[in-house]
Amino acid sequence: MKYEDSDILAFISDKSKPTSAPEKDAGSEEIAGSKESPENEAKGPENKYLEKDLLTEASGPDSLPAFEEFSVPSAEAPMEDDPQNSFFPDGSSISRLSGKDELPFEAFDDYDIGTSGVTPSLDEAFGIVTTGIEPLEITPSGATIAGYIASARRSEIRLGTYVVVPYEGGEKLFARVGKLQYRQEFAVDDATEIHSRRMLNARASPMNEADYKFLACLDPLCILYRKKAESALTRRMADRIPRPNTPILPVTDRLEVQTGLNIPEEGVFLGHLSVGGELVKTHSEPETVAYYLRNDYLLGDPLIFRHMLICGSTGTGKTFLSKNILRQFMTEDNRYRLRNSPDKAQKNPCLVIMDPQDEYSQLFEDNETLTEEDKFRFESENVTYGRIQSTKAFVAKVEGQKYPGDRSRAEQVEFTIPFSLVEYNSWLIAAAGMSELQHIGLEVLLGDFFKSSVPHTYLNFISHIENEGTRSDYVDSGKLHESSYDGIVRRVKSRFFSKVFDQDATPITEILDKIFKPGQVSVFPTEYISSPRIRDLIVLTIMSLIVDNKLSTSGVEAIKETPIILALDEAHRYLSSANGEHSRLIISRFADAARQGRKEALGLFLITQDPQDIDDTVFKQVNTKLILNLNNDAAISALKVPKEYERRIPYLKKGQMIIHSPDNSDIVEILGLSNCVVRHR
């Protein structure tokens, strides 16, 4: 039969006024003699006569209730708003379908109303669960649940749309649309030259979408239920199959969405749930669904200490997003406890940012473009906005380089890196190409140098190893091979080292208590430095200070006793896959730090456009991944997200992202804020 704007055959019960056979024959002849439409032509003469025969047979005295044709309004002429205007009203019969066309038949009580056991709201329903194509099926490994989508709602359905299917007893199946398809409603071959020309003819009537079945295949996510009427909404695995003809409804309750996707109701705000780049909206207030990252100790340590990764191609908004997220961690009431602290005190975190573009010092500034409406919306969803007054820029003094400091009004503190830090971190001056034997020899030279009584500066170390007497002592005695010794001297004797170590400024080791303070944002800009090697040296020095003191039982108290979030932009530069002794030593230290971050209150916040370059031992420790647009196949594969999400990553728009955080929620798509909560220029 046809739907929407076509004629349908309606049942007439025995209680209706009987219709004589001649009247039915006349009606049938009128149908047969009506003007042929493209759809009727496609049926062919056999189908028309068959239809006529069926109508005639239905008029017999022992037949089923007779059929009669009634006109149904098309999708372009919607039914009037009427509380009785539904397929399943509370009464025993359907009063009317539109303001003009009364339906003169009564519903079958045991069939029309009692099929699903639930009372659907067809004003909102997308369609119904159907067995018309494939049987309904649910197994431990998956499910086959198809739904017929009504013509009027087809434009609202897309891949990833969240829906609920009610069960009797108040439970609901929470599902995601996983496949969409059209199927022919009638036995018409629309893959012919005649048909295509008819459809392309400008004078022809447009294609009637109701001539096709539009099906949505549902992927069950969970079942929502309450143990008691007053108990909290909870979820369990999808272990029940919905009944045929049960309505498929949009999700209109924000709590159902959050529970269905296992999203915390509070925590650190990351963005709003979306599907295909459009916000998911509910009947709740506010109507959007906020996505929060778990930030309490109810289920273990806060997830920031299991590390986060933001990845996306250049220009996709990584810095914008990072500012908005990092600002949420720096609220007055956000505190973390330290396991090894004798008083178990809870402290605000210290946010340390390695800033290669000199953009994060703007955390000190308000975003003057925010409107009162923006602020009201932020407050309604617990989004923190506004500047962080404790932001400071710590600037490494480098010979021949000057930091302009014109991006913000944050306080600037100049420092230098003392060569004494190399004593326990020989890899700071070990070149990337240094062999294992050369690295062992370097540690021997450094160990003996730091035992000497001369001032432990870089220039004194170079003078020491260039001395012929020192060389003869190591080479002639067999401590070091001649080629290894000469190779070490060539690699550590570099002009750029002398520009960094022991400059005329306060050594960083003397201001650690000013850098690592609870509630402070300490930004280390490096954009003003022209040499990439010097930039790397400064960043690795700060990273080593944090890691060494966090992992050491006798670390500096300012670092050891402060929760630290280390935001590392261009993380692939410093945590790349080990391809030499130098890289291997760096990675091993930071892999240890990543593994012990939960215990030591150290969280890594990694930002990169090349996630495939981050060493696997570190990458495996990252629990939460925020994935923006990426076009690099190797980068997408490295993220190890389900295939259906991999295919979507190259099409993500600016601000649109996929979140993969197994300990926080199901994998979902969200939209970040359209405005920055602090200044962003």
XYZ file of C-alpha atoms in Angstrom:
681
model
C 0.000 0.000 0.000
C 1.076 3.624 -0.351
C 1.866 6.079 2.440
C 1.569 9.818 3.072
C 0.063 11.393 -0.058
C -1.023 8.142 -1.690
C -4.260 6.223 -1.145
C -4.359 3.595 1.584
C -6.680 0.658 2.137
C -8.375 0.859 5.523
C -10.163 -1.860 7.452
C -13.846 -1.465 8.197
C -15.102 -3.465 11.167
C -18.276 -5.517 11.282
C -19.890 -2.696 13.228
C -19.624 -0.347 10.281
C -22.469 0.091 7.852
C -22.138 -2.728 5.301
C -21.208 -1.810 1.805
C -22.740 -3.656 -1.094
C -20.644 -5.538 -3.561
C -21.748 -3.457 -6.554
C -20.613 -0.285 -4.804
C -17.229 -1.833 -4.226
C -17.022 -2.982 -7.831
C -17.843 0.491 -8.993
C -15.179 1.917 -6.752
C -12.733 -0.627 -8.036
C -13.590 0.180 -11.613
C -13.175 3.842 -10.845
C -9.713 3.106 -9.537
C -8.853 1.024 -12.545
C -10.092 3.714 -14.872
C -8.399 6.626 -13.111
C -5.647 8.588 -14.782
C -2.384 6.683 -14.822
C 0.435 8.106 -12.705
C 4.084 7.116 -13.109
C 3.732 4.930 -10.067
C 0.647 3.180 -11.409
C 2.291 2.668 -14.768
C 5.229 1.070 -13.045
C 2.964 -1.475 -11.409
C 2.004 -2.948 -14.733
C -1.428 -4.288 -15.722
C -1.038 -7.494 -13.770
C -0.677 -5.623 -10.481
C -3.706 -3.434 -11.206
C -5.954 -6.372 -11.945
C -4.650 -8.225 -8.919
C -5.546 -5.286 -6.739
C -9.023 -5.203 -8.219
C -9.482 -8.922 -7.611
C -8.450 -8.596 -3.994
C -10.995 -5.851 -3.447
C -13.700 -7.936 -5.076
C -12.894 -11.027 -3.046
C -13.022 -9.002 0.145
C -16.724 -8.346 -0.394
C -17.789 -11.944 -0.031
C -20.043 -12.913 2.905
C -17.378 -15.102 4.552
C -14.474 -12.834 3.873
C -12.456 -10.647 6.204
C -13.658 -7.071 6.766
C -13.904 -5.240 3.508
C -11.388 -2.716 2.237
C -12.224 0.804 1.320
C -10.016 3.605 0.090
C -9.474 6.805 2.004
C -7.326 9.772 1.151
C -4.500 10.560 3.521
C -2.905 14.017 3.653
C 0.568 14.314 2.215
C 3.695 15.316 4.076
C 3.306 18.791 2.594
C -0.108 19.103 4.269
C 0.537 18.087 7.881
C -2.206 16.910 10.189
C -3.798 19.494 12.428
C -2.579 19.785 16.004
C -5.041 17.685 17.902
C -4.490 15.739 21.121
C -6.419 12.872 19.567
C -4.443 12.993 16.369
C -2.241 9.926 16.750
C -2.181 6.321 15.743
C -2.500 5.119 19.323
C -4.945 7.370 21.210
C -6.133 6.542 24.684
C -9.599 5.636 23.408
C -10.553 2.425 21.687
C -10.887 4.027 18.274
C -9.129 6.626 16.193
C -11.293 9.713 16.033
C -9.734 11.353 13.011
C -6.593 11.652 10.952
C -6.990 15.218 9.797
C -9.359 18.095 10.111
C -11.226 17.004 6.966
C -10.986 13.235 6.648
C -12.802 11.240 9.311
C -11.786 7.607 9.653
C -15.028 5.554 9.779
C -13.627 2.440 11.379
C -12.844 1.186 14.839
C -9.444 -0.081 15.910
C -8.903 -3.656 16.978
C -8.272 -3.350 20.710
C -6.171 -6.494 21.034
C -3.977 -5.637 18.059
C -3.715 -1.923 17.377
C -3.194 -0.823 20.965
C -1.639 -3.739 22.777
C 1.173 -4.649 20.394
C 4.082 -2.867 21.996
C 2.865 -2.615 25.561
C 3.849 1.075 25.657
C 2.116 4.275 24.693
C 4.236 6.086 22.131
C 4.240 9.802 21.442
C 3.921 9.800 17.703
C 4.188 13.566 17.525
C 7.898 13.062 18.261
C 8.541 9.540 16.983
C 10.904 9.076 14.051
C 9.211 5.833 13.106
C 8.741 2.293 14.405
C 10.806 -0.817 14.984
C 10.073 -3.182 12.107
C 10.594 -6.787 11.099
C 9.562 -6.022 7.533
C 13.105 -6.304 6.204
C 15.089 -8.473 8.611
C 14.106 -10.196 11.841
C 14.902 -8.407 15.092
C 17.915 -10.019 16.682
C 20.195 -9.488 19.641
C 23.215 -11.634 20.504
C 26.203 -11.307 22.839
C 28.263 -10.054 19.897
C 25.795 -7.611 18.359
C 22.260 -6.869 17.308
C 20.087 -6.356 14.238
C 17.396 -3.787 14.954
C 15.844 -1.937 12.028
C 13.385 0.915 12.133
C 11.075 2.306 9.477
C 11.385 6.101 9.412
C 8.332 8.114 8.421
C 8.679 10.480 5.473
C 8.141 13.616 7.533
C 11.083 12.810 9.845
C 13.622 11.453 7.371
C 15.560 14.696 7.040
C 16.211 14.708 10.815
C 17.957 11.333 10.904
C 21.678 10.984 10.250
C 24.447 8.601 11.168
C 25.122 8.850 14.876
C 21.696 10.198 15.894
C 20.789 9.063 19.429
C 17.352 7.528 19.985
C 15.418 5.619 22.644
C 13.020 2.706 22.187
C 10.695 2.132 25.152
C 9.978 -1.240 26.720
C 7.023 -2.105 28.884
C 7.778 -1.422 32.532
C 9.517 1.904 31.979
C 12.868 0.658 30.659
C 14.314 2.145 27.473
C 16.785 0.974 24.874
C 19.341 3.725 24.271
C 20.784 3.389 20.778
C 22.716 5.141 18.037
C 21.793 5.126 14.351
C 24.516 3.053 12.718
C 23.241 2.644 9.151
C 20.731 4.329 6.848
C 19.264 2.889 3.677
C 16.483 3.281 1.109
C 14.557 0.287 -0.197
C 11.879 0.189 -2.863
C 8.360 0.147 -1.552
C 6.822 -1.230 -4.773
C 7.929 -3.689 -7.459
C 9.292 -0.936 -9.674
C 12.579 -1.047 -11.523
C 13.975 2.467 -11.150
C 17.248 1.523 -12.835
C 15.958 1.858 -16.401
C 16.388 4.433 -19.117
C 12.654 5.109 -19.308
C 12.353 5.691 -15.600
C 15.436 7.920 -15.403
C 14.233 10.096 -18.289
C 10.831 10.430 -16.699
C 12.392 11.531 -13.409
C 14.754 13.979 -15.125
C 12.032 15.524 -17.258
C 11.403 19.027 -15.917
C 7.689 18.684 -16.675
C 7.368 15.457 -14.747
C 6.171 15.302 -11.166
C 8.988 15.097 -8.613
C 9.878 11.742 -7.104
C 7.580 10.775 -4.257
C 9.867 9.767 -1.392
C 7.060 7.767 0.175
C 7.474 5.271 -2.661
C 10.639 4.122 -0.879
C 11.228 2.602 2.512
C 13.722 4.588 4.573
C 15.349 2.368 7.175
C 17.566 3.180 10.126
C 19.595 0.355 11.653
C 20.152 0.891 15.366
C 23.294 0.062 17.346
C 22.180 -0.641 20.939
C 24.382 1.123 23.502
C 22.639 0.219 26.754
C 19.325 -0.088 28.543
C 18.240 2.769 30.814
C 16.267 1.860 33.920
C 15.535 2.719 37.542
C 15.553 0.048 40.244
C 12.796 1.963 42.013
C 10.655 4.856 40.894
C 12.593 7.291 43.069
C 16.056 5.820 42.482
C 18.683 7.278 40.179
C 18.682 6.502 36.470
C 21.296 3.892 35.624
C 22.283 1.692 32.708
C 23.147 -1.898 31.890
C 24.154 -3.736 28.749
C 21.520 -4.160 26.038
C 20.097 -7.577 26.920
C 16.495 -7.179 25.712
C 15.039 -6.901 22.259
C 12.323 -4.313 21.545
C 8.975 -5.448 20.237
C 7.906 -4.834 16.653
C 5.986 -1.599 16.011
C 7.457 0.056 19.092
C 8.104 3.735 18.372
C 11.623 5.056 17.861
C 11.856 8.317 19.779
C 14.415 11.128 19.903
C 16.244 11.562 23.195
C 14.727 14.602 24.884
C 16.041 14.229 28.443
C 19.600 15.412 29.097
C 20.000 12.962 31.981
C 19.126 10.069 29.667
C 21.835 11.155 27.238
C 24.471 11.538 29.937
C 23.564 8.218 31.538
C 23.302 6.422 28.212
C 26.753 7.586 27.131
C 28.226 7.340 30.649
C 29.112 11.055 30.672
C 29.669 12.490 34.182
C 27.131 15.074 35.291
C 29.911 17.338 36.530
C 33.658 17.733 36.229
C 35.935 19.648 33.868
C 33.937 21.068 30.962
C 35.252 20.113 27.514
C 32.416 20.924 25.098
C 28.870 20.030 24.022
C 27.649 16.728 22.623
C 26.977 16.857 18.884
C 26.142 14.641 15.903
C 27.475 15.505 12.465
C 28.601 18.934 13.637
C 25.172 19.880 15.035
C 24.500 20.186 18.755
C 22.353 17.537 20.413
C 19.403 19.400 21.950
C 16.972 18.195 24.589
C 13.883 19.489 26.363
C 15.971 20.217 29.457
C 17.297 23.613 30.481
C 19.862 24.330 29.174
C 18.917 22.318 26.100
C 22.458 21.312 25.101
C 24.316 18.380 26.682
C 27.584 19.401 28.329
C 30.482 16.952 28.183
C 32.507 16.815 31.398
C 35.754 15.005 32.179
C 35.690 13.110 35.459
C 37.691 15.107 37.977
C 37.038 13.520 41.356
C 38.251 10.568 43.414
C 35.000 8.581 43.470
C 36.234 6.036 40.899
C 39.965 6.470 41.377
C 42.283 9.331 40.538
C 41.073 12.274 38.415
C 41.595 11.543 34.750
C 43.993 14.447 34.184
C 46.605 12.356 36.010
C 46.078 9.642 33.420
C 46.991 12.231 30.806
C 45.292 13.938 27.878
C 46.131 14.386 24.210
C 44.831 17.056 21.839
C 45.697 16.372 18.212
C 44.716 18.055 14.978
C 46.126 19.512 11.796
C 47.447 23.060 11.699
C 44.622 25.586 11.831
C 42.015 23.319 13.420
C 41.926 25.242 16.716
C 44.195 23.222 19.020
C 45.451 26.268 20.947
C 41.955 27.786 21.199
C 40.591 24.517 22.568
C 43.547 24.014 24.900
C 43.064 27.431 26.480
C 39.398 26.733 27.104
C 40.116 23.369 28.711
C 43.154 24.365 30.753
C 41.229 27.312 32.182
C 38.724 24.859 33.687
C 41.436 23.179 35.764
C 42.497 26.453 37.358
C 39.472 27.235 39.508
C 39.751 28.027 43.181
C 37.743 24.987 44.275
C 39.622 22.499 42.057
C 42.026 20.757 44.405
C 43.937 17.490 44.353
C 45.409 15.442 47.149
C 48.970 14.175 47.318
C 49.332 10.585 48.452
C 52.772 11.000 49.963
C 51.972 14.243 51.763
C 52.074 13.712 55.552
C 48.937 15.813 56.107
C 47.089 14.503 53.000
C 46.432 18.095 52.072
C 44.496 19.009 48.938
C 46.031 21.725 46.786
C 45.278 23.641 43.622
C 47.364 22.424 40.683
C 50.230 24.345 39.144
C 49.839 24.616 35.383
C 53.189 24.577 33.553
C 52.987 25.347 29.828
C 55.696 24.916 27.208
C 54.639 27.623 24.741
C 56.322 27.608 21.294
C 54.027 30.310 19.844
C 53.813 32.716 22.814
C 50.027 32.408 23.070
C 49.378 30.982 26.518
C 50.534 34.004 28.508
C 47.188 35.448 27.350
C 45.603 33.368 30.110
C 46.388 36.469 32.171
C 43.929 38.524 30.068
C 40.134 38.608 29.921
C 38.398 38.082 26.608
C 36.860 41.512 26.137
C 34.585 40.263 23.332
C 32.460 38.085 25.639
C 28.873 39.315 25.944
C 26.556 39.068 28.950
C 24.711 36.325 27.096
C 27.975 34.377 26.715
C 28.706 34.720 30.420
C 25.197 33.650 31.408
C 25.478 30.560 29.226
C 28.893 29.693 30.702
C 27.596 30.024 34.249
C 24.563 27.830 33.535
C 26.858 24.921 32.625
C 29.635 25.552 35.165
C 32.084 26.799 32.530
C 34.817 28.889 34.129
C 35.810 32.018 32.218
C 37.999 35.066 32.805
C 41.684 35.615 33.327
C 43.999 33.811 35.722
C 45.719 36.546 37.690
C 48.511 34.248 38.867
C 49.850 33.779 35.310
C 53.587 34.459 34.931
C 55.955 34.189 31.979
C 59.339 32.633 32.775
C 61.819 33.662 30.093
C 65.114 31.890 29.499
C 67.963 34.311 28.856
C 69.705 33.410 25.618
C 72.693 35.275 24.234
C 71.674 37.363 21.235
C 67.919 36.781 21.724
C 65.346 39.064 23.357
C 61.800 38.233 24.414
C 59.418 40.986 23.214
C 56.771 40.205 25.823
C 54.079 42.196 24.042
C 51.411 39.476 23.915
C 50.141 40.065 27.459
C 50.688 42.073 30.608
C 51.653 39.005 32.641
C 54.675 39.351 34.896
C 57.960 38.257 33.281
C 60.722 36.495 35.219
C 64.109 35.949 33.567
C 66.253 32.919 34.370
C 69.271 30.977 33.130
C 70.032 27.279 33.034
C 73.035 26.368 35.191
C 75.378 23.730 33.789
C 75.146 21.944 37.162
C 71.844 20.392 36.007
C 73.777 18.308 33.484
C 75.445 16.332 36.278
C 72.419 14.026 36.593
C 70.966 14.666 33.138
C 73.803 14.072 30.723
C 71.331 13.765 27.835
C 70.788 17.537 27.985
C 74.057 18.034 26.108
C 74.164 14.689 24.349
C 73.516 15.131 20.636
C 70.853 13.010 18.999
C 73.406 11.025 16.990
C 75.610 10.057 19.934
C 76.254 6.336 20.169
C 75.820 4.262 23.295
C 79.611 4.037 23.859
C 79.978 7.789 23.443
C 77.162 8.414 25.883
C 78.813 6.142 28.466
C 82.091 8.003 27.937
C 80.316 11.366 28.373
C 78.936 10.272 31.730
C 82.453 9.263 32.824
C 83.831 12.670 31.828
C 80.986 14.532 33.548
C 81.329 12.461 36.715
C 85.015 13.273 37.054
C 84.461 16.955 36.182
C 81.802 17.468 38.865
C 84.158 15.923 41.429
C 86.754 18.603 40.711
C 87.038 21.817 42.685
C 86.723 24.205 39.735
C 83.418 26.070 39.211
C 81.035 23.711 37.431
C 80.261 25.782 34.364
C 79.912 24.777 30.741
C 83.011 26.724 29.650
C 85.098 25.087 32.377
C 83.901 21.662 31.256
C 84.922 22.346 27.636
C 88.336 23.571 28.802
C 88.684 20.426 30.872
C 88.003 17.925 28.064
C 90.017 19.913 25.476
C 93.119 19.759 27.679
C 95.715 17.406 26.161
C 96.638 16.080 29.577
C 93.024 15.083 30.248
C 92.769 13.457 26.823
C 95.977 11.465 27.337
C 94.833 10.380 30.782
C 91.604 8.843 29.394
C 92.950 7.519 26.080
C 96.336 6.169 27.204
C 94.841 4.470 30.248
C 92.220 2.745 28.104
C 89.249 4.374 29.850
C 88.001 5.684 26.511
C 88.844 4.836 22.953
C 90.531 7.646 21.046
C 87.754 7.924 18.441
C 85.059 7.931 21.115
C 86.804 10.658 23.091
C 87.260 12.880 20.041
C 83.645 12.269 18.990
C 82.385 13.349 22.432
C 84.400 16.573 22.310
C 83.070 17.437 18.852
C 79.452 16.862 19.870
C 79.388 18.763 23.177
C 81.565 21.621 21.990
C 78.808 23.646 20.371
C 78.299 27.375 20.137
C 74.637 27.184 20.993
C 75.349 25.521 24.387
C 77.424 28.500 25.430
C 74.499 30.805 24.560
C 72.219 29.034 27.023
C 74.185 27.811 30.032
C 75.270 30.115 32.861
C 73.967 33.414 31.450
C 73.743 36.619 33.489
C 70.402 35.879 35.154
C 69.010 34.026 38.166
C 69.593 30.261 37.882
C 66.331 28.392 37.510
C 67.288 26.135 40.410
C 67.004 29.149 42.725
C 63.460 30.119 41.739
C 61.730 26.731 41.743
C 59.454 27.862 44.577
C 58.315 30.774 42.387
C 57.630 28.566 39.368
C 55.875 25.646 41.041
C 53.215 27.204 43.225
C 49.697 25.821 43.726
C 47.175 27.751 41.668
C 49.769 29.390 39.420
C 50.143 29.294 35.643
C 53.829 29.231 34.690
C 54.356 29.805 30.974
C 57.708 29.174 29.261
C 57.640 30.963 25.869
C 60.242 29.941 23.269
C 59.067 31.682 20.095
C 61.678 34.422 20.432
C 64.505 31.859 20.162
C 65.649 31.348 16.582
C 67.545 28.088 17.127
C 65.381 24.941 17.378
C 68.175 23.191 19.315
C 68.153 25.885 21.981
C 64.370 25.717 22.213
C 64.558 21.971 22.721
C 67.247 22.324 25.365
C 65.145 24.758 27.405
C 62.001 22.649 27.176
C 63.820 19.429 28.032
C 65.439 21.134 31.014
C 62.072 22.140 32.491
C 60.638 18.706 31.778
C 63.594 16.963 33.414
C 63.304 19.169 36.505
C 59.685 18.154 36.942
C 60.200 14.466 36.230
C 63.350 14.049 38.308
C 61.878 15.715 41.359
C 58.530 13.978 41.061
C 60.088 10.523 40.760
C 62.779 11.050 43.371
C 62.024 10.348 47.014
C 64.136 13.354 47.977
C 62.879 15.791 45.360
C 62.589 19.530 45.808
C 59.536 20.184 47.964
C 58.132 22.886 45.655
C 57.768 20.259 42.908
C 57.265 17.141 44.974
C 54.436 18.587 47.055
C 52.534 20.391 44.283
C 50.036 18.827 41.855
C 51.361 19.686 38.391
C 49.707 19.723 34.973
C 52.418 19.866 32.317
C 51.040 21.197 29.012
C 53.451 20.369 26.226
C 52.753 21.959 22.836
C 54.432 20.298 19.831
C 54.810 17.222 22.020
C 56.080 15.113 19.114
C 59.339 17.120 19.160
C 60.247 15.910 22.644
C 58.532 12.528 22.942
C 59.257 11.113 19.506
C 60.037 7.459 18.935
C 63.501 6.562 20.127
C 65.982 6.255 17.281
C 69.213 6.548 19.248
C 70.661 6.480 22.735
C 69.803 10.139 23.296
C 66.129 9.657 22.418
C 65.925 6.380 24.305
C 67.046 8.010 27.551
C 64.540 10.847 27.205
C 61.658 8.527 26.435
C 62.461 6.140 29.265
C 62.320 8.964 31.812
C 59.042 10.359 30.585
C 57.479 6.947 30.197
C 58.226 6.417 33.903
C 56.690 9.801 34.666
C 53.569 8.942 32.660
C 53.155 5.620 34.450
C 53.573 7.174 37.907
C 51.615 10.331 37.199
C 48.564 9.085 39.094
C 50.580 8.461 42.235
C 52.664 11.633 42.047
C 49.864 14.023 40.955
C 51.518 14.731 37.607
C 49.305 15.087 34.563
C 50.576 15.370 30.992
C 48.540 17.547 28.613
C 50.021 16.826 25.182
C 49.271 18.936 22.089
C 50.428 17.819 18.649
C 49.601 17.556 14.956
C 51.682 14.368 14.618
C 50.438 11.844 17.195
C 52.042 8.998 15.238
C 55.478 10.384 16.164
C 54.946 10.140 19.932
C 56.685 7.093 21.325
C 54.367 4.182 21.944
C 55.453 3.680 25.548
C 54.239 7.188 26.379
C 51.244 7.099 24.047
C 49.829 4.002 25.740
C 49.582 5.902 29.026
C 47.297 8.570 27.550
C 43.724 7.884 28.609
C 41.814 10.801 27.061
C 42.218 11.771 23.404
C 40.565 14.833 21.856
C 40.798 14.411 18.093
C 40.230 17.333 15.751
C 40.505 17.280 11.964
C 43.411 15.175 10.677
C 44.211 14.280 7.064
C 47.275 12.147 7.698
C 46.373 8.460 7.449
C 49.305 7.454 9.646
C 48.229 9.913 12.343
C 44.631 8.682 12.254
C 45.670 5.040 12.480
C 47.929 5.771 15.448
C 44.948 6.999 17.479
C 43.383 3.524 17.486
C 39.753 4.613 17.477
C 36.927 2.473 16.008
C 36.811 2.361 12.224
C 33.516 4.219 11.948
C 35.118 7.176 13.716
C 38.361 6.964 11.749
C 36.413 7.665 8.560
C 34.885 10.810 10.062
C 38.103 12.426 11.309
C 39.159 14.019 7.958
C 35.724 15.689 7.696
C 35.585 17.286 11.150
C 34.959 21.029 11.004
C 36.814 23.601 13.069
C 35.882 23.158 16.713
C 34.336 19.742 16.063
C 36.130 16.811 17.673
C 35.880 13.175 18.665
C 36.616 12.231 22.276
C 37.996 8.829 23.118
C 38.169 8.468 26.893
C 37.330 4.886 27.902
C 37.355 5.601 31.637
C 35.071 8.622 31.252
C 32.416 7.823 28.632
C 31.607 6.078 25.389
C 33.415 7.516 22.372
C 31.420 10.576 21.234
C 31.562 13.685 19.086
C 31.465 17.117 20.701
C 31.685 20.778 19.711
C 33.991 23.105 21.578
C 32.985 26.584 22.676
C 32.614 29.149 19.912
C 34.216 31.804 22.143
C 37.449 31.640 24.107
C 37.056 32.010 27.854
C 40.257 34.104 27.956
C 41.949 36.322 25.406
C 42.926 34.624 22.172
C 44.583 36.593 19.389
